[in-house]
């Protein structure tokens, strides 16, 4: 069945009162330490004996009979210092993997354990009910198992199940909106509730989930989508609403997608009100319920629940609650304001002590807890058996210590106390872990009155003030010993390494490389580590091979750590120069009308991001520099040099030869220059070769280009250009002309 509401597919099994195991604790407690004996009176069966007063002591409880002891509270001065959980042995009694074989489940839901210990499981996605005999390796299909369907021998997403004393199996056939009764050995079921289509009438159900049965054979059905609990007497054709039925809501007379139901001997009803994250108690004949668990908002605190899917009632009216989305089982004693985690509670998981969306719960006649671990496709059994165990606690500080044995319902079953005296305090040594031969280091300790001792004075000695003198390479232990007025001793140790002095080193290698070049650095002493202060300027590997990446300054560091505390460091300051510009010689033809040539843009096209140009021109009278654009005025051959400046560093100069011709091979006419809209260019020539054209801005960026233009035709350009200065370069064959264009503001 597809999910119809939030987490609707989690449903409880039949719940009936079964007593949890009684507590039997046989316990001998020994206090393992030294010093004078002192113990206080004990309560219950626990007796704690102590002898000792010098420092950390181990408290050990031997011979605990684990039947129901949930935890040991270790208290110091009446405050809980630690808690030792006593986990129940856990075994998988059915399933363990997803599948449709007899040994598998697919998201099991409902659960029931009969008097003989047989486990009945609603195998949801396999549309069947499986019976697992004690110790069996696979289950036997006792209801459904003939594919998903609505025939009498079929089920459609079975949820809750309950088995009466005669062995009849009652199944909440959720998607068929009915409850089926399967007699022992029957090949098909009989509808005993619902089965009249989905609806809210008295003879109808809408996704029945949880089931319970009382001593008179009355069925109690969690009618999930009708937000009510229906009671069906044996042979009845209609059900009677005994809880909820007032629409979905969180008022006391309402339920919201109830999943689980239980009934006590007096006919009082308990409801797992799933979407309200609470359990409600409806006294027999009441028109509204009382919240007895949860109901304090969705959460994982001890007083909260998150989608409770099933409940089981013990004879003391304590509740075991499947806290589905918190992946735990909570026990709420009668009248309690918070629950106690008795299974899971570690978040969802697949190990033996974890649960994943546990759905139904059941206790057998021996008080063992069974859980359908839905998303792990298994049934887990928590067993509190008679195994004898020991538990210990390390007492670290002085005080009165008490050991309490706590039952699963939170009651203390036994306790006893003992005194632990303070240990001597040796403080902490403050010193240097490593230094070199001939070094002197002053050690200290905040605790006064102690004695300094060196384990090996030939390597390093220490005087009464804590001054350590190093004589030879090696390792030794410096100790500080304290003895207090009670005769208790304490010692603290500090290991030091004395190292040989390494010899100085120098770095060799280029100090002014060009960017994008490979280079190598070396030092006369091996075993060091290379690094760069700025890896965006120059990077270096541990072998000394480096690469200059960007112009700028950085420091290469070579560090010889050697033995701890005795390393040396050498440095080299590196200035990475910008790369030489990539330029080419060019030819410019003078405009016979103005005497000015076209613009030379050459090196601008190779300018690196973030850099700028520095120009050195051969003749200031003949060439005019305009932001990196050269405008020749007379024919001739000129040379200028260009270099990059990046990050404040100027690189090598590159020469560029400019040949200026006075007789153009073709005439370039420009109409509308300056212009606020576009320019009209025309190439007048006797050649039939096609013409190519490109427009660049003053930074050399191409903003418009045309190729294969017919000679002597009009070329309209610049419609999309913003205001500013541009240059049009026209090429026909081997001839080239450049003209300046001015785009004015509209």
XYZ file of C-alpha atoms in Angstrom:
746
model
C 0.000 0.000 0.000
C 1.360 3.401 -0.903
C 1.719 5.872 1.931
C -1.589 7.732 2.360
C -0.493 9.993 5.218
C 2.701 10.781 7.023
C 4.177 7.477 8.146
C 0.827 5.743 7.917
C 2.381 2.379 7.248
C 3.527 1.810 10.809
C 0.995 -0.179 12.841
C 0.900 -1.881 16.220
C 0.105 -5.506 16.971
C -2.357 -6.776 19.541
C -1.406 -5.744 23.034
C -2.273 -7.668 26.158
C -1.028 -7.426 29.743
C 2.106 -9.440 30.433
C 4.308 -8.902 33.438
C 7.936 -7.931 32.918
C 10.464 -10.078 34.773
C 10.949 -9.519 38.484
C 14.260 -8.185 39.718
C 16.638 -10.565 41.411
C 20.053 -9.151 42.200
C 22.747 -11.087 43.972
C 25.677 -8.830 44.307
C 29.051 -8.651 45.915
C 30.886 -5.370 45.631
C 34.580 -4.938 46.230
C 36.429 -1.654 46.368
C 39.895 -2.190 44.897
C 42.319 0.410 46.267
C 44.711 0.972 49.176
C 44.467 2.824 52.494
C 42.235 2.917 55.546
C 38.763 1.327 55.543
C 35.652 3.468 55.844
C 32.151 2.559 54.673
C 28.626 3.787 55.247
C 25.379 1.930 55.819
C 23.867 0.183 52.826
C 20.254 -0.114 51.666
C 18.715 -3.213 50.107
C 20.792 -6.133 48.832
C 23.839 -4.105 47.762
C 26.873 -3.914 50.019
C 29.822 -1.707 49.129
C 33.135 -2.232 50.918
C 35.985 0.242 50.734
C 39.570 0.393 51.900
C 41.740 3.174 50.592
C 42.305 6.897 50.433
C 45.107 7.527 47.976
C 43.826 8.563 44.609
C 41.871 6.948 41.824
C 40.123 3.737 42.829
C 38.149 1.115 40.960
C 34.644 0.272 42.176
C 33.587 -3.194 41.022
C 30.209 -4.913 41.315
C 30.471 -8.675 40.941
C 27.806 -11.347 40.546
C 24.876 -9.329 39.213
C 21.981 -11.534 38.124
C 20.681 -9.745 35.015
C 16.951 -10.188 34.837
C 15.595 -6.687 34.804
C 18.355 -4.404 36.041
C 18.382 -1.553 33.556
C 21.327 0.470 34.798
C 23.745 1.286 37.598
C 23.837 4.876 38.817
C 27.280 5.838 40.092
C 26.905 8.837 42.390
C 29.507 11.131 43.886
C 28.302 13.188 46.841
C 24.676 12.355 45.950
C 25.074 13.596 42.359
C 25.063 11.166 39.442
C 28.595 11.045 38.042
C 28.072 8.271 35.514
C 25.516 5.719 34.399
C 26.306 2.168 33.339
C 23.625 0.715 31.109
C 23.060 -3.017 31.513
C 21.970 -4.065 28.063
C 19.683 -7.005 27.643
C 21.009 -9.728 25.364
C 19.473 -9.228 21.936
C 18.807 -11.839 19.273
C 17.047 -11.893 15.921
C 14.226 -14.432 16.149
C 12.764 -13.949 12.658
C 13.890 -12.512 9.339
C 16.978 -10.360 9.020
C 16.981 -9.511 5.314
C 14.547 -8.162 2.750
C 12.921 -10.666 0.442
C 9.939 -12.883 -0.268
C 11.369 -16.254 0.722
C 10.159 -18.070 3.833
C 13.166 -16.750 5.749
C 12.632 -13.115 4.719
C 10.358 -10.178 5.408
C 9.546 -7.007 3.529
C 8.835 -4.253 6.040
C 7.137 -6.336 8.779
C 4.475 -4.599 10.878
C 2.042 -6.421 13.212
C 3.370 -8.838 15.830
C 2.024 -11.400 18.293
C 3.657 -14.102 20.451
C 1.444 -16.970 21.626
C 1.623 -19.080 24.800
C 3.973 -21.569 23.126
C 6.414 -18.848 22.069
C 5.478 -18.918 18.370
C 5.899 -15.523 16.709
C 3.248 -14.255 14.269
C 4.352 -11.446 11.930
C 2.346 -9.316 9.484
C 4.710 -9.406 6.481
C 3.419 -6.183 4.948
C 4.851 -6.014 1.423
C 4.592 -9.780 0.943
C 0.856 -9.606 1.818
C 0.987 -12.526 4.225
C 1.198 -13.502 7.900
C 4.161 -15.696 8.852
C 4.381 -17.963 11.899
C 7.859 -18.650 13.268
C 8.166 -21.493 15.750
C 10.743 -21.120 18.549
C 14.234 -21.566 17.090
C 12.975 -21.778 13.489
C 15.122 -20.538 10.582
C 12.133 -19.678 8.416
C 8.459 -18.924 8.747
C 5.260 -20.699 7.736
C 2.555 -18.770 5.910
C -0.650 -18.979 7.979
C -2.655 -16.214 6.251
C -2.498 -14.717 2.764
C 0.565 -15.379 0.687
C -1.378 -15.594 -2.581
C -0.242 -12.239 -3.911
C -1.887 -8.908 -3.222
C -5.661 -8.998 -3.588
C -9.121 -8.944 -2.059
C -10.166 -12.592 -2.322
C -10.765 -14.469 0.910
C -7.384 -16.208 0.587
C -5.554 -12.941 -0.047
C -4.398 -9.906 1.889
C -3.562 -6.372 0.779
C -0.964 -4.846 3.108
C -1.692 -6.575 6.440
C -0.982 -4.371 9.457
C -2.118 -5.429 12.949
C -2.548 -9.031 14.080
C -3.814 -10.707 17.228
C -4.260 -14.400 18.090
C -6.950 -15.594 20.492
C -6.664 -18.508 22.937
C -8.140 -20.897 20.350
C -5.400 -20.021 17.851
C -7.608 -17.950 15.546
C -5.628 -15.243 13.785
C -7.211 -11.830 13.295
C -5.586 -9.663 10.609
C -6.128 -5.953 9.928
C -6.288 -6.185 6.107
C -5.592 -2.475 5.646
C -6.059 -1.845 1.914
C -9.135 -4.082 1.835
C -10.621 -2.075 4.745
C -11.544 -5.199 6.663
C -10.477 -7.528 9.478
C -10.078 -11.187 8.501
C -10.288 -14.159 10.851
C -8.186 -17.191 9.915
C -8.955 -20.362 11.856
C -5.997 -22.668 12.627
C -4.957 -24.395 9.384
C -7.549 -22.511 7.278
C -6.754 -21.806 3.618
C -8.773 -18.613 3.588
C -10.088 -15.994 5.940
C -13.539 -14.837 6.992
C -14.421 -11.159 7.242
C -15.401 -10.294 10.833
C -15.284 -6.484 10.602
C -15.633 -4.054 7.712
C -15.370 -5.460 4.216
C -18.065 -3.129 2.911
C -15.725 -0.826 1.062
C -13.824 2.096 2.425
C -16.007 4.470 4.431
C -17.001 5.932 7.771
C -20.287 4.094 8.336
C -20.652 1.788 11.341
C -20.196 -1.265 9.097
C -17.162 0.172 7.323
C -13.495 0.794 7.989
C -10.888 3.042 6.378
C -7.423 1.520 6.583
C -7.658 -0.507 9.817
C -4.262 -0.724 11.509
C -3.934 -1.848 15.129
C -5.905 -4.665 16.773
C -6.616 -5.753 20.334
C -8.957 -8.368 21.791
C -10.508 -8.594 25.235
C -11.458 -11.614 27.332
C -14.933 -11.774 25.781
C -13.638 -11.883 22.216
C -14.486 -8.259 21.375
C -12.179 -6.762 18.769
C -10.810 -3.236 19.137
C -9.713 -1.733 15.820
C -7.610 1.381 15.206
C -9.678 2.730 12.275
C -6.808 4.906 11.074
C -8.306 7.143 8.390
C -11.585 7.514 10.293
C -9.614 8.724 13.338
C -11.493 6.416 15.702
C -11.359 3.155 17.661
C -14.122 0.691 16.747
C -15.322 -2.140 18.994
C -16.773 -5.179 17.187
C -18.546 -7.820 19.236
C -18.299 -11.432 17.997
C -20.723 -11.902 15.080
C -21.631 -8.193 14.882
C -22.180 -6.533 11.496
C -21.519 -3.044 12.822
C -18.857 -1.560 15.010
C -19.286 0.847 17.908
C -17.056 3.893 18.283
C -15.391 3.798 21.719
C -12.702 6.481 21.181
C -12.387 9.406 18.793
C -14.739 9.581 15.848
C -14.909 13.377 15.987
C -12.699 14.022 12.997
C -8.929 14.399 12.884
C -7.630 16.737 15.579
C -5.678 17.146 18.775
C -8.520 17.832 21.199
C -9.109 15.333 24.003
C -12.171 13.923 22.212
C -10.274 13.515 18.951
C -7.640 11.272 17.425
C -5.385 11.802 14.424
C -4.429 8.675 12.490
C -4.444 6.267 15.469
C -2.146 3.308 14.894
C -2.082 1.112 17.985
C -4.699 0.096 20.544
C -4.727 -1.851 23.818
C -7.483 -2.712 26.283
C -7.238 -3.632 29.955
C -9.362 -6.085 31.962
C -11.795 -3.309 32.938
C -12.475 -2.362 29.333
C -10.427 0.861 29.425
C -8.777 1.699 26.126
C -5.223 2.888 25.376
C -4.536 4.467 21.974
C -1.271 5.197 20.135
C -2.452 8.542 18.685
C 0.316 8.578 16.075
C 0.047 11.951 14.355
C -0.573 13.698 17.679
C 2.633 12.110 19.049
C 0.862 10.920 22.184
C -0.820 7.982 23.925
C -4.364 8.515 25.162
C -6.279 6.688 27.905
C -10.050 6.387 27.397
C -11.893 5.173 30.468
C -14.653 2.750 29.556
C -17.670 4.754 28.380
C -15.770 8.084 28.371
C -16.445 10.729 25.709
C -12.879 12.031 25.773
C -9.441 10.732 26.569
C -6.549 11.675 28.848
C -2.954 12.079 27.684
C -0.775 9.601 29.584
C 2.403 9.696 27.438
C 3.866 12.288 25.098
C 1.608 15.083 23.945
C 4.356 17.669 24.452
C 5.171 18.248 20.842
C 7.084 16.072 18.457
C 10.629 15.385 19.667
C 13.078 12.955 21.224
C 13.135 14.091 24.821
C 12.176 11.539 27.465
C 8.774 13.221 27.817
C 8.147 13.332 24.059
C 7.206 10.869 21.314
C 7.554 10.963 17.539
C 4.811 8.980 15.751
C 4.064 6.230 18.301
C 2.978 3.212 16.284
C 2.206 0.546 18.905
C 1.659 0.029 22.637
C 1.770 -2.912 25.026
C 0.189 -2.783 28.475
C 1.635 -4.652 31.462
C -0.341 -5.779 34.533
C 0.780 -2.673 36.444
C -0.665 -0.472 33.695
C 2.836 0.441 32.593
C 3.130 1.054 28.860
C 5.719 -0.110 26.373
C 5.542 2.297 23.422
C 7.038 1.838 19.965
C 8.406 5.372 19.445
C 8.661 4.786 15.723
C 10.504 7.750 14.258
C 12.782 8.088 17.285
C 13.870 4.478 16.580
C 13.349 3.401 20.176
C 11.023 1.596 22.603
C 9.967 3.656 25.628
C 8.589 2.364 28.923
C 6.187 4.665 30.782
C 5.317 3.541 34.298
C 1.746 4.238 35.382
C 1.474 7.935 36.235
C 4.969 8.748 34.933
C 5.673 12.086 33.235
C 8.523 10.747 31.117
C 9.578 7.512 29.523
C 12.651 5.310 29.844
C 14.381 3.924 26.765
C 14.453 0.110 26.968
C 15.502 -0.646 23.363
C 17.138 1.338 20.576
C 17.405 5.078 21.105
C 20.716 5.459 19.262
C 19.242 6.746 16.026
C 18.392 4.422 13.208
C 20.940 1.698 12.530
C 21.445 -1.900 11.484
C 23.523 -3.312 14.356
C 21.934 -5.605 16.913
C 21.247 -2.871 19.458
C 19.797 -0.393 16.948
C 16.357 -0.117 15.397
C 15.006 1.401 12.164
C 11.409 2.545 12.440
C 10.298 -0.127 14.953
C 6.619 -0.812 14.494
C 4.962 -3.359 16.770
C 5.939 -4.682 20.205
C 4.915 -7.677 22.287
C 5.940 -9.363 25.533
C 5.860 -13.129 25.903
C 4.930 -15.061 29.037
C 8.549 -14.861 30.231
C 8.600 -11.092 29.971
C 10.861 -11.006 26.903
C 10.361 -8.023 24.617
C 9.747 -8.637 20.874
C 9.971 -5.821 18.296
C 9.209 -5.708 14.577
C 12.289 -3.812 13.374
C 10.524 -2.710 10.210
C 13.238 -1.237 7.990
C 15.735 -3.915 9.051
C 13.195 -6.587 8.004
C 13.509 -8.559 11.215
C 11.997 -9.313 14.629
C 14.301 -8.622 17.585
C 13.995 -10.177 21.032
C 15.473 -8.522 24.091
C 16.242 -11.156 26.722
C 16.966 -10.436 30.390
C 18.433 -13.766 31.415
C 20.322 -15.158 34.375
C 23.821 -14.365 33.166
C 26.170 -13.223 35.915
C 28.184 -10.105 35.130
C 30.522 -7.572 36.729
C 30.549 -3.816 36.302
C 33.155 -1.268 37.346
C 33.503 2.471 37.809
C 36.713 4.466 38.104
C 36.521 6.956 40.981
C 38.913 9.786 40.146
C 38.300 12.341 42.909
C 37.678 12.395 46.640
C 34.112 12.092 47.844
C 31.337 9.773 49.002
C 30.463 7.341 46.207
C 27.189 5.456 45.947
C 26.243 2.606 43.628
C 22.527 2.271 42.835
C 20.929 -0.597 40.929
C 17.945 0.671 38.945
C 15.016 -1.408 37.694
C 13.522 -0.909 34.239
C 10.651 1.041 35.817
C 13.118 3.474 37.402
C 12.927 2.172 40.965
C 16.135 1.700 42.964
C 16.565 -1.949 44.023
C 19.697 -1.551 46.102
C 22.431 0.937 46.999
C 25.503 1.392 49.170
C 28.144 4.063 49.715
C 31.867 4.334 50.418
C 34.398 7.117 50.971
C 37.329 7.863 48.664
C 40.077 10.183 49.890
C 41.968 12.618 47.695
C 45.106 11.456 45.953
C 48.363 13.330 46.185
C 48.647 16.018 43.526
C 51.827 16.027 41.474
C 50.669 18.962 39.338
C 51.840 19.463 35.775
C 55.318 19.886 34.389
C 55.817 22.903 32.160
C 58.882 22.523 29.968
C 60.279 21.967 26.483
C 59.872 18.607 24.783
C 62.986 18.876 22.609
C 66.139 20.955 22.512
C 69.748 20.654 21.443
C 72.976 19.486 23.028
C 74.441 22.132 25.400
C 71.010 23.691 25.821
C 69.607 24.723 29.186
C 65.870 24.853 29.872
C 64.082 25.782 33.101
C 61.218 23.418 33.968
C 58.474 24.296 36.469
C 55.480 22.817 38.305
C 52.609 24.658 40.004
C 52.708 22.211 42.931
C 55.335 23.187 45.486
C 57.424 20.901 47.662
C 58.219 18.232 45.106
C 61.487 16.668 44.007
C 62.972 16.800 40.478
C 64.565 13.610 39.091
C 66.096 12.698 35.699
C 65.806 9.145 34.469
C 69.137 9.425 32.596
C 71.383 12.251 33.865
C 74.023 11.406 31.237
C 71.660 12.741 28.563
C 70.076 15.549 30.590
C 70.274 16.357 34.277
C 67.882 18.401 36.408
C 68.694 20.266 39.624
C 66.497 20.973 42.641
C 65.148 24.140 40.984
C 64.091 22.358 37.786
C 66.958 23.544 35.538
C 67.588 20.928 32.832
C 71.080 20.707 31.255
C 71.512 18.734 28.003
C 74.774 16.819 27.534
C 74.276 14.224 24.791
C 71.804 13.319 22.063
C 69.100 10.936 23.224
C 65.903 10.750 25.235
C 65.200 10.814 28.950
C 62.311 11.272 31.361
C 62.137 14.218 33.738
C 59.977 13.434 36.783
C 58.456 15.490 39.579
C 57.644 13.540 42.764
C 55.280 14.691 45.532
C 54.428 13.138 48.914
C 51.561 14.694 50.923
C 50.897 14.808 54.671
C 48.905 11.550 54.482
C 51.851 9.718 53.016
C 50.258 9.429 49.580
C 52.700 9.744 46.731
C 52.221 11.025 43.214
C 54.552 11.496 40.303
C 54.248 13.217 36.947
C 56.626 12.589 34.034
C 57.766 14.628 31.059
C 59.788 13.082 28.229
C 62.449 15.222 26.567
C 64.526 14.630 23.434
C 68.051 16.029 23.199
C 69.154 16.511 19.589
C 72.374 17.225 17.743
C 72.757 20.734 16.345
C 72.171 20.800 12.559
C 74.576 22.816 10.403
C 73.429 26.030 8.650
C 72.161 25.879 5.063
C 71.883 28.272 2.104
C 69.564 28.215 -0.912
C 70.788 28.339 -4.509
C 68.592 29.157 -7.508
C 67.364 32.051 -9.664
C 66.041 35.058 -7.749
C 64.418 36.814 -10.774
C 62.668 34.256 -12.984
C 60.091 35.188 -15.593
C 56.521 34.085 -15.027
C 55.429 30.787 -16.588
C 58.979 29.377 -16.378
C 60.255 26.260 -14.626
C 63.213 26.542 -12.257
C 64.952 24.558 -9.545
C 66.229 25.415 -6.075
C 68.653 23.428 -3.986
C 70.362 23.420 -0.598
C 73.587 21.778 0.441
C 71.860 19.796 3.217
C 69.225 17.213 2.331
C 66.145 16.252 4.291
C 64.450 19.646 4.410
C 61.020 20.768 3.303
C 60.381 23.463 0.688
C 57.516 25.958 0.813
C 56.464 29.259 -0.747
C 55.062 32.258 1.101
C 52.756 33.005 -1.856
C 51.822 30.068 -4.049
C 50.002 32.377 -6.484
C 53.401 33.901 -7.376
C 55.621 30.817 -7.241
C 54.924 27.217 -6.297
C 57.519 24.686 -5.199
C 57.570 20.969 -4.519
C 59.468 19.032 -1.872
C 62.169 18.240 -4.459
C 62.950 21.949 -4.966
C 61.418 22.127 -8.441
C 59.407 25.328 -8.780
C 57.230 27.180 -11.282
C 56.922 30.951 -11.571
C 53.184 31.594 -11.954
C 52.575 35.339 -11.735
C 54.609 38.507 -11.451
C 55.207 39.568 -7.869
C 57.325 38.921 -4.819
C 57.442 35.787 -2.692
C 59.776 34.039 -0.292
C 61.039 30.498 -0.737
C 61.577 28.727 2.586
C 63.702 25.629 3.179
C 63.147 24.145 6.630
C 65.194 21.375 8.161
C 63.203 20.005 11.037
C 65.590 17.205 11.834
C 64.791 16.081 15.351
C 62.144 18.097 17.265
C 63.271 21.436 18.606
C 66.501 21.730 16.645
C 65.505 22.679 13.139
C 66.982 25.428 10.943
C 65.349 27.575 8.301
C 66.831 29.217 5.176
C 64.988 31.718 2.973
C 65.359 33.266 -0.481
C 63.433 36.323 -1.671
C 62.154 35.841 -5.205
C 60.931 38.522 -7.636
C 58.977 36.972 -10.500
C 59.101 39.191 -13.602
C 56.275 39.395 -16.108
C 56.788 37.402 -19.286
C 58.164 39.150 -22.360
C 55.203 40.358 -24.444
C 54.293 38.436 -27.573
C 54.477 41.033 -30.385
C 54.918 41.106 -34.148
C 56.121 43.625 -36.683
C 53.443 45.443 -38.621
C 52.844 47.682 -41.647
C 50.716 50.838 -41.602
C 49.585 52.860 -44.599
C 49.241 56.629 -44.211
C 45.979 58.360 -44.952
C 46.859 60.718 -47.834
C 44.232 63.194 -46.678
C 45.247 63.593 -42.993
C 48.799 62.402 -43.020
C 48.019 60.050 -40.107
C 48.439 56.325 -40.320
C 46.217 53.689 -38.822
C 46.696 52.467 -35.286
C 49.240 49.870 -34.200
C 47.611 47.569 -31.650
C 50.116 44.679 -31.691
C 51.135 43.870 -28.120
C 47.788 44.758 -26.596
C 46.416 41.409 -27.722
C 48.936 39.562 -25.510
C 48.471 41.651 -22.375
C 47.929 39.424 -19.319
C 44.935 40.044 -17.074
C 45.774 42.603 -14.422
C 48.901 43.885 -16.199
C 49.688 47.103 -18.012
C 52.106 48.208 -20.782
C 55.224 50.328 -20.628
C 56.261 51.788 -24.023
C 59.681 52.982 -25.188
C 59.390 54.732 -28.576
C 62.277 55.371 -30.995
C 61.059 58.772 -32.233
C 58.713 60.891 -30.184
C 58.060 63.250 -33.136
C 57.058 60.545 -35.546
C 54.911 58.326 -33.326
C 52.119 59.322 -30.977
C 51.271 56.978 -28.065
C 47.578 56.875 -27.126
C 46.946 54.314 -24.356
C 49.007 51.670 -26.054
C 47.884 52.620 -29.586
C 50.549 53.971 -31.934
C 49.532 56.549 -34.587
C 52.378 57.049 -37.129
C 52.484 60.416 -38.934
C 55.162 60.005 -41.633
C 56.385 57.168 -43.804
C 59.375 55.233 -42.613
C 60.538 52.352 -40.427
C 60.207 52.783 -36.680
C 61.057 50.677 -33.659
C 59.430 50.773 -30.239
C 59.805 48.521 -27.226
C 57.124 47.269 -24.933
C 57.202 45.545 -21.549
C 54.597 44.335 -19.073
C 54.152 45.735 -15.584
C 52.319 43.362 -13.238
C 51.994 43.646 -9.483
C 54.518 46.484 -9.525
C 57.174 44.448 -11.388
C 58.343 45.343 -14.929
C 59.370 42.562 -17.261
C 61.824 42.413 -20.181
C 61.321 44.670 -23.218
C 60.235 43.317 -26.608
C 61.099 45.278 -29.811
C 58.437 45.941 -32.462
C 59.227 47.197 -35.998
C 56.620 49.427 -37.663
C 56.813 50.028 -41.411
C 54.790 53.058 -42.531
C 53.865 53.258 -46.234
C 52.635 56.429 -47.937
C 50.819 54.891 -50.940
C 47.881 52.692 -49.975
C 46.925 49.977 -52.484
C 43.257 50.629 -51.826
C 41.186 53.520 -50.580
C 39.192 53.195 -47.373
C 36.285 55.642 -47.170
C 34.437 56.269 -43.905
C 31.046 57.930 -43.809
C 29.601 59.405 -40.608
C 32.697 59.688 -38.435
C 32.160 60.702 -35.647
C 28.734 59.108 -35.462
C 26.035 58.577 -32.854
C 24.568 55.519 -34.572
C 26.761 53.647 -37.091
C 29.596 54.048 -39.598
C 29.554 53.370 -43.360
C 32.856 51.973 -44.678
C 33.706 51.412 -48.334
C 36.851 49.881 -49.852
C 37.657 51.340 -53.294
C 40.075 49.068 -55.084
C 40.796 47.532 -58.429
C 41.370 44.158 -56.771
C 38.602 41.574 -56.645
C 39.979 39.914 -53.525
C 37.483 39.755 -50.626
C 37.860 42.140 -47.739
C 37.966 41.289 -44.011
C 37.205 43.774 -41.285
C 37.434 43.921 -37.516
C 36.702 46.653 -34.982
C 38.765 46.861 -31.772
C 38.471 49.122 -28.739
C 41.379 51.061 -27.285
C 42.366 48.000 -25.212
C 42.735 45.799 -28.263
C 39.568 43.786 -27.678
C 37.720 42.753 -30.829
C 34.155 44.060 -30.618
C 32.972 43.400 -34.206
C 34.296 41.431 -37.200
C 33.326 40.689 -40.821
C 34.934 38.261 -43.238
C 34.579 37.714 -47.006
C 33.137 41.171 -47.749
C 32.976 42.025 -51.466
C 35.386 44.776 -52.553
C 33.907 48.202 -53.460
C 30.779 47.470 -51.376
C 29.358 49.517 -48.509
C 29.925 48.075 -45.030
C 27.764 49.348 -42.174
C 29.325 48.787 -38.749
C 29.165 50.003 -35.153
C 25.401 49.900 -34.532
C 25.878 48.108 -31.203
C 28.927 50.038 -30.033
C 28.809 52.269 -26.973
C 30.325 55.751 -27.096
C 34.119 55.869 -27.249
C 37.140 55.496 -29.527
C 37.561 52.428 -31.757
C 39.796 51.346 -34.627
C 38.689 49.653 -37.822
C 41.251 47.336 -39.420
C 40.578 46.445 -43.099
C 42.621 43.749 -44.826
C 42.635 42.811 -48.522
C 45.176 40.195 -49.467
C 48.502 41.275 -47.949
C 47.488 44.912 -47.609
C 46.073 46.419 -44.431
C 44.634 49.778 -43.386
C 43.475 51.031 -40.000
C 41.186 54.000 -39.366
C 40.063 55.574 -36.103
C 36.301 55.667 -35.382
C 34.632 57.970 -32.862
C 31.278 56.822 -31.471
C 29.609 59.881 -29.952
C 26.924 59.941 -27.286
C 23.394 60.152 -28.657
